């Protein structure tokens, strides 16, 4: 009892400290960033504007998700719904996935750079960056999809099969709809994670924005922009600009997470079956 | 008359473990057959073999034959989809999908390609009426099925099974998780469906078996001990083990 209370106290103190730290950071960001966070700042390009960076961030995340969501879901369905026994192949694949998921993103990006830029002669560009993000995200997407599908009670699957549905029909018409809330929430989380990625994109998508926007042109994102102006520091008022960019990114991510959790609720996350209790 | 289902020498194993041993049993058309026996004697296994749901599990082996009319349903070339449309199932815990009431009942017909809204509405209404749920849910068909009470959910599951117009209905302890009032409603419903459908029902409730069934089969340790008219099984069982079970000398 005493120990539990002490632990509880400790965790409360830690949570308060974390919150205080976060408030401090947010406060200083607001203080230096808010004054220059104008519509002009959000939409124009060049020094004193982050319009292209916002666009690039959105495009990169969108491409990465368009590729990895179906892929991750397909792998998860295959593993979770078709291979009922955990064969050695699945375990090896899981192992690979876990390794990839825990590898530093910069390492993944260097490999992508080697392959895409070195062998295929892709330029350092949005496309190369999107490829890197897709590779970084797919193991995460598989894990998210696996756990979303696993949250669907087997009794739904049995009911569907007993009505003459095939396994495929069961997955498409029952399992995925029932898992949709959790899936959307997971997609929102991985989107937030991708939007904050910088190291991998410095290598693959570059630190410039091009005059003529193209998927094959360099595509600096918000997170990379913050890193760039903080380290290069050629621009005057770099602190304010970095802070304003950081604020923009944070607000964007919060909106994405909020929307995802709203959508998840709409599609019935945490809606379980009736289990007799 | 030809029996509706003829089970011959049916044995089932989970991995190496036998769960059913040489069961031979016929189910007459339109009757209600109750399956009773202590926990773990193989009643659910028997039921799940009848619609080949058992084969969805890894490591299940089945030998013997199950004839639905002239069709041996355990032949590998037989389409399980067809079998499961002809032999519907209701589970122990109500398991409606997390969709609307309407979409639950329409699920089976839609699988078979029914898309015309008017036709679907008709099937849904008719099935809900048959399951004695229509009066409680009319005008609320768009509500989520999970918002219904447990007893209503179970009747919804019965409606969902009836919507594909099966010939046989398998029920695995359909009232095990319900209150007495809901249980009485389901029993009444089974009485109403008798004759129209062939019903095989597992129950732990001996009085329920006595109330609703025409014939009763007693299982013990994976074997069929005896089967006969319910009245005879309950009043004059042929086998002493049946008598011991009925008088409560097995723990179940
Ligand atoms: N999926 C499974 N894997 C391995 N063994 C199983 C499985 N399902 C059932 N069994 C075993 O098979 C035997 C028969 O089980 P079954 O579920 O058919 O019994 P039951 O008569 O329905 O029992 P209850 O009245 O408790 O529902 C039991 O010994 C059980 O442990
Ligand atoms: Mg059982």
mmCIF file of N, CA and C in Angstrom, chain A residues 83-85 154-167 169-171 173-175 177-178 268 271-277, chain B residues 15 48 51 53 56-58 81 84-85 87-89 91 93-99 107-108 110-111 144 146 150 153 160-161 164 177:
data_model
loop_
_atom_site.group_PDB
_atom_site.id
_atom_site.type_symbol
_atom_site.label_atom_id
_atom_site.label_comp_id
_atom_site.label_asym_id
_atom_site.label_seq_id
_atom_site.Cartn_x
_atom_site.Cartn_y
_atom_site.Cartn_z
ATOM 1 N N UNK A 83 -2.621 -16.556 -41.922
ATOM 2 C CA UNK A 83 -1.690 -17.487 -41.293
ATOM 3 C C UNK A 83 -2.082 -17.613 -39.843
ATOM 4 N N UNK A 84 -2.853 -18.627 -39.529
ATOM 5 C CA UNK A 84 -3.320 -18.725 -38.155
ATOM 6 C C UNK A 84 -2.212 -19.220 -37.234
ATOM 7 N N UNK A 85 -1.365 -20.087 -37.764
ATOM 8 C CA UNK A 85 -0.269 -20.590 -36.934
ATOM 9 C C UNK A 85 0.945 -19.698 -37.153
ATOM 10 N N UNK A 154 -12.944 -12.496 -31.986
ATOM 11 C CA UNK A 154 -13.095 -13.633 -32.894
ATOM 12 C C UNK A 154 -14.558 -13.985 -33.133
ATOM 13 N N UNK A 155 -15.402 -13.638 -32.174
ATOM 14 C CA UNK A 155 -16.815 -14.012 -32.331
ATOM 15 C C UNK A 155 -17.409 -13.340 -33.577
ATOM 16 N N UNK A 156 -16.909 -12.163 -33.960
ATOM 17 C CA UNK A 156 -17.388 -11.531 -35.200
ATOM 18 C C UNK A 156 -16.984 -12.360 -36.409
ATOM 19 N N UNK A 157 -15.743 -12.845 -36.371
ATOM 20 C CA UNK A 157 -15.262 -13.635 -37.505
ATOM 21 C C UNK A 157 -16.091 -14.913 -37.636
ATOM 22 N N UNK A 158 -16.343 -15.560 -36.480
ATOM 23 C CA UNK A 158 -17.113 -16.805 -36.513
ATOM 24 C C UNK A 158 -18.516 -16.563 -37.038
ATOM 25 N N UNK A 159 -19.140 -15.472 -36.577
ATOM 26 C CA UNK A 159 -20.501 -15.183 -37.035
ATOM 27 C C UNK A 159 -20.523 -15.020 -38.547
ATOM 28 N N UNK A 160 -19.521 -14.325 -39.064
ATOM 29 C CA UNK A 160 -19.484 -14.088 -40.503
ATOM 30 C C UNK A 160 -19.249 -15.376 -41.278
ATOM 31 N N UNK A 161 -18.282 -16.158 -40.819
ATOM 32 C CA UNK A 161 -17.999 -17.427 -41.503
ATOM 33 C C UNK A 161 -19.218 -18.338 -41.470
ATOM 34 N N UNK A 162 -19.911 -18.349 -40.333
ATOM 35 C CA UNK A 162 -21.070 -19.231 -40.188
ATOM 36 C C UNK A 162 -22.218 -18.809 -41.092
ATOM 37 N N UNK A 163 -22.177 -17.577 -41.592
ATOM 38 C CA UNK A 163 -23.215 -17.142 -42.532
ATOM 39 C C UNK A 163 -22.812 -17.417 -43.974
ATOM 40 N N UNK A 164 -21.686 -18.101 -44.147
ATOM 41 C CA UNK A 164 -21.282 -18.471 -45.500
ATOM 42 C C UNK A 164 -20.327 -17.484 -46.140
ATOM 43 N N UNK A 165 -19.788 -16.553 -45.359
ATOM 44 C CA UNK A 165 -18.805 -15.627 -45.921
ATOM 45 C C UNK A 165 -17.461 -16.329 -46.028
ATOM 46 N N UNK A 166 -16.692 -15.960 -47.053
ATOM 47 C CA UNK A 166 -15.331 -16.488 -47.140
ATOM 48 C C UNK A 166 -14.458 -15.701 -46.176
ATOM 49 N N UNK A 167 -13.232 -16.165 -46.011
ATOM 50 C CA UNK A 167 -12.317 -15.448 -45.142
ATOM 51 C C UNK A 167 -12.077 -14.023 -45.656
ATOM 52 N N UNK A 169 -14.127 -12.184 -47.560
ATOM 53 C CA UNK A 169 -15.318 -11.369 -47.310
ATOM 54 C C UNK A 169 -15.397 -10.965 -45.849
ATOM 55 N N UNK A 170 -15.034 -11.896 -44.969
ATOM 56 C CA UNK A 170 -15.064 -11.595 -43.544
ATOM 57 C C UNK A 170 -14.119 -10.455 -43.200
ATOM 58 N N UNK A 171 -12.925 -10.489 -43.767
ATOM 59 C CA UNK A 171 -11.952 -9.431 -43.499
ATOM 60 C C UNK A 171 -12.464 -8.091 -44.016
ATOM 61 N N UNK A 173 -15.592 -7.146 -44.980
ATOM 62 C CA UNK A 173 -16.895 -6.631 -44.577
ATOM 63 C C UNK A 173 -17.081 -6.549 -43.072
ATOM 64 N N UNK A 174 -16.302 -7.294 -42.312
ATOM 65 C CA UNK A 174 -16.509 -7.266 -40.865
ATOM 66 C C UNK A 174 -15.257 -6.807 -40.117
ATOM 67 N N UNK A 175 -14.141 -7.477 -40.350
ATOM 68 C CA UNK A 175 -12.973 -7.223 -39.507
ATOM 69 C C UNK A 175 -12.437 -5.803 -39.696
ATOM 70 N N UNK A 177 -13.964 -3.070 -41.105
ATOM 71 C CA UNK A 177 -14.886 -2.053 -40.571
ATOM 72 C C UNK A 177 -14.881 -1.999 -39.037
ATOM 73 N N UNK A 178 -14.824 -3.156 -38.396
ATOM 74 C CA UNK A 178 -14.847 -3.147 -36.934
ATOM 75 C C UNK A 178 -13.546 -2.580 -36.362
ATOM 76 N N UNK A 268 -16.276 4.182 -34.064
ATOM 77 C CA UNK A 268 -16.455 3.164 -33.037
ATOM 78 C C UNK A 268 -15.192 2.519 -32.545
ATOM 79 N N UNK A 271 -15.121 -0.138 -29.373
ATOM 80 C CA UNK A 271 -16.425 -0.763 -29.368
ATOM 81 C C UNK A 271 -16.192 -2.264 -29.397
ATOM 82 N N UNK A 272 -16.444 -2.916 -28.282
ATOM 83 C CA UNK A 272 -16.184 -4.353 -28.233
ATOM 84 C C UNK A 272 -17.455 -5.116 -28.502
ATOM 85 N N UNK A 273 -17.337 -6.443 -28.589
ATOM 86 C CA UNK A 273 -18.520 -7.265 -28.751
ATOM 87 C C UNK A 273 -19.172 -7.460 -27.396
ATOM 88 N N UNK A 274 -20.341 -7.976 -27.410
ATOM 89 C CA UNK A 274 -21.000 -8.327 -26.161
ATOM 90 C C UNK A 274 -20.416 -9.649 -25.724
ATOM 91 N N UNK A 275 -19.817 -9.700 -24.543
ATOM 92 C CA UNK A 275 -19.211 -10.976 -24.193
ATOM 93 C C UNK A 275 -19.863 -11.567 -22.952
ATOM 94 N N UNK A 276 -21.142 -11.410 -22.909
ATOM 95 C CA UNK A 276 -21.875 -12.145 -21.904
ATOM 96 C C UNK A 276 -21.792 -11.547 -20.513
ATOM 97 N N UNK A 277 -20.928 -10.557 -20.326
ATOM 98 C CA UNK A 277 -20.767 -10.007 -18.988
ATOM 99 C C UNK A 277 -21.789 -8.899 -18.754
ATOM 100 N N UNK B 15 -5.565 -31.602 -32.525
ATOM 101 C CA UNK B 15 -4.215 -32.149 -32.562
ATOM 102 C C UNK B 15 -4.309 -33.664 -32.344
ATOM 103 N N UNK B 48 -20.116 -27.721 -34.172
ATOM 104 C CA UNK B 48 -19.257 -26.971 -35.095
ATOM 105 C C UNK B 48 -18.744 -27.840 -36.234
ATOM 106 N N UNK B 51 -21.448 -27.657 -39.381
ATOM 107 C CA UNK B 51 -21.363 -26.617 -40.424
ATOM 108 C C UNK B 51 -19.917 -26.365 -40.836
ATOM 109 N N UNK B 53 -17.458 -25.431 -39.235
ATOM 110 C CA UNK B 53 -16.772 -24.302 -38.625
ATOM 111 C C UNK B 53 -15.506 -24.788 -37.910
ATOM 112 N N UNK B 56 -12.008 -24.253 -39.401
ATOM 113 C CA UNK B 56 -11.349 -22.946 -39.399
ATOM 114 C C UNK B 56 -10.232 -22.908 -38.370
ATOM 115 N N UNK B 57 -10.229 -23.897 -37.490
ATOM 116 C CA UNK B 57 -9.166 -23.947 -36.491
ATOM 117 C C UNK B 57 -8.031 -24.811 -36.986
ATOM 118 N N UNK B 58 -6.829 -24.488 -36.522
ATOM 119 C CA UNK B 58 -5.660 -25.254 -36.922
ATOM 120 C C UNK B 58 -5.625 -26.544 -36.120
ATOM 121 N N UNK B 81 -19.247 -22.678 -48.255
ATOM 122 C CA UNK B 81 -20.164 -21.542 -48.278
ATOM 123 C C UNK B 81 -21.604 -22.022 -48.426
ATOM 124 N N UNK B 84 -22.836 -23.700 -45.229
ATOM 125 C CA UNK B 84 -23.141 -22.792 -44.124
ATOM 126 C C UNK B 84 -24.378 -21.955 -44.411
ATOM 127 N N UNK B 85 -24.735 -21.820 -45.676
ATOM 128 C CA UNK B 85 -26.000 -21.142 -45.962
ATOM 129 C C UNK B 85 -27.170 -22.055 -45.661
ATOM 130 N N UNK B 87 -26.998 -24.464 -43.378
ATOM 131 C CA UNK B 87 -26.971 -24.805 -41.957
ATOM 132 C C UNK B 87 -26.515 -23.578 -41.169
ATOM 133 N N UNK B 88 -27.445 -22.871 -40.577
ATOM 134 C CA UNK B 88 -27.121 -21.643 -39.847
ATOM 135 C C UNK B 88 -26.695 -21.933 -38.421
ATOM 136 N N UNK B 89 -26.122 -20.903 -37.761
ATOM 137 C CA UNK B 89 -25.625 -21.133 -36.400
ATOM 138 C C UNK B 89 -25.869 -19.922 -35.512
ATOM 139 N N UNK B 91 -24.682 -18.567 -31.598
ATOM 140 C CA UNK B 91 -23.600 -18.860 -30.652
ATOM 141 C C UNK B 91 -24.028 -18.635 -29.206
ATOM 142 N N UNK B 93 -22.610 -16.728 -26.731
ATOM 143 C CA UNK B 93 -22.734 -15.309 -26.383
ATOM 144 C C UNK B 93 -23.239 -14.584 -27.621
ATOM 145 N N UNK B 94 -24.248 -13.729 -27.463
ATOM 146 C CA UNK B 94 -24.736 -12.987 -28.628
ATOM 147 C C UNK B 94 -23.563 -12.266 -29.292
ATOM 148 N N UNK B 95 -23.436 -12.401 -30.612
ATOM 149 C CA UNK B 95 -22.298 -11.756 -31.286
ATOM 150 C C UNK B 95 -22.728 -10.954 -32.504
ATOM 151 N N UNK B 96 -23.645 -9.992 -32.320
ATOM 152 C CA UNK B 96 -23.975 -9.139 -33.464
ATOM 153 C C UNK B 96 -22.751 -8.348 -33.889
ATOM 154 N N UNK B 97 -22.687 -8.020 -35.170
ATOM 155 C CA UNK B 97 -21.602 -7.167 -35.655
ATOM 156 C C UNK B 97 -21.800 -5.753 -35.124
ATOM 157 N N UNK B 98 -20.725 -4.978 -35.038
ATOM 158 C CA UNK B 98 -20.867 -3.599 -34.538
ATOM 159 C C UNK B 98 -21.442 -2.675 -35.602
ATOM 160 N N UNK B 99 -22.506 -3.129 -36.267
ATOM 161 C CA UNK B 99 -23.164 -2.330 -37.289
ATOM 162 C C UNK B 99 -24.596 -2.055 -36.828
ATOM 163 N N UNK B 107 -26.730 -8.832 -43.612
ATOM 164 C CA UNK B 107 -25.367 -9.283 -43.932
ATOM 165 C C UNK B 107 -25.355 -10.535 -44.815
ATOM 166 N N UNK B 108 -26.086 -11.555 -44.389
ATOM 167 C CA UNK B 108 -26.095 -12.813 -45.143
ATOM 168 C C UNK B 108 -26.675 -12.658 -46.540
ATOM 169 N N UNK B 110 -26.874 -10.031 -48.361
ATOM 170 C CA UNK B 110 -25.968 -9.225 -49.182
ATOM 171 C C UNK B 110 -24.797 -10.059 -49.681
ATOM 172 N N UNK B 111 -24.319 -10.976 -48.856
ATOM 173 C CA UNK B 111 -23.241 -11.861 -49.301
ATOM 174 C C UNK B 111 -23.684 -12.645 -50.526
ATOM 175 N N UNK B 144 -27.423 1.182 -33.661
ATOM 176 C CA UNK B 144 -26.388 0.153 -33.539
ATOM 177 C C UNK B 144 -26.906 -1.083 -32.807
ATOM 178 N N UNK B 146 -25.343 -3.116 -31.046
ATOM 179 C CA UNK B 146 -24.748 -3.314 -29.723
ATOM 180 C C UNK B 146 -25.468 -2.510 -28.650
ATOM 181 N N UNK B 150 -28.967 -7.822 -24.058
ATOM 182 C CA UNK B 150 -28.391 -9.125 -24.388
ATOM 183 C C UNK B 150 -29.400 -10.054 -25.038
ATOM 184 N N UNK B 153 -30.159 -8.869 -28.475
ATOM 185 C CA UNK B 153 -29.019 -9.168 -29.349
ATOM 186 C C UNK B 153 -29.068 -10.630 -29.804
ATOM 187 N N UNK B 160 -30.568 -12.885 -37.926
ATOM 188 C CA UNK B 160 -29.475 -12.818 -38.901
ATOM 189 C C UNK B 160 -29.243 -14.194 -39.535
ATOM 190 N N UNK B 161 -29.335 -15.237 -38.693
ATOM 191 C CA UNK B 161 -29.149 -16.592 -39.222
ATOM 192 C C UNK B 161 -30.320 -16.990 -40.122
ATOM 193 N N UNK B 164 -30.835 -15.895 -44.247
ATOM 194 C CA UNK B 164 -30.339 -16.582 -45.440
ATOM 195 C C UNK B 164 -31.147 -17.852 -45.707
ATOM 196 N N UNK B 177 -26.104 -16.988 -21.598
ATOM 197 C CA UNK B 177 -25.681 -15.713 -21.024
ATOM 198 C C UNK B 177 -26.867 -14.776 -20.800
#
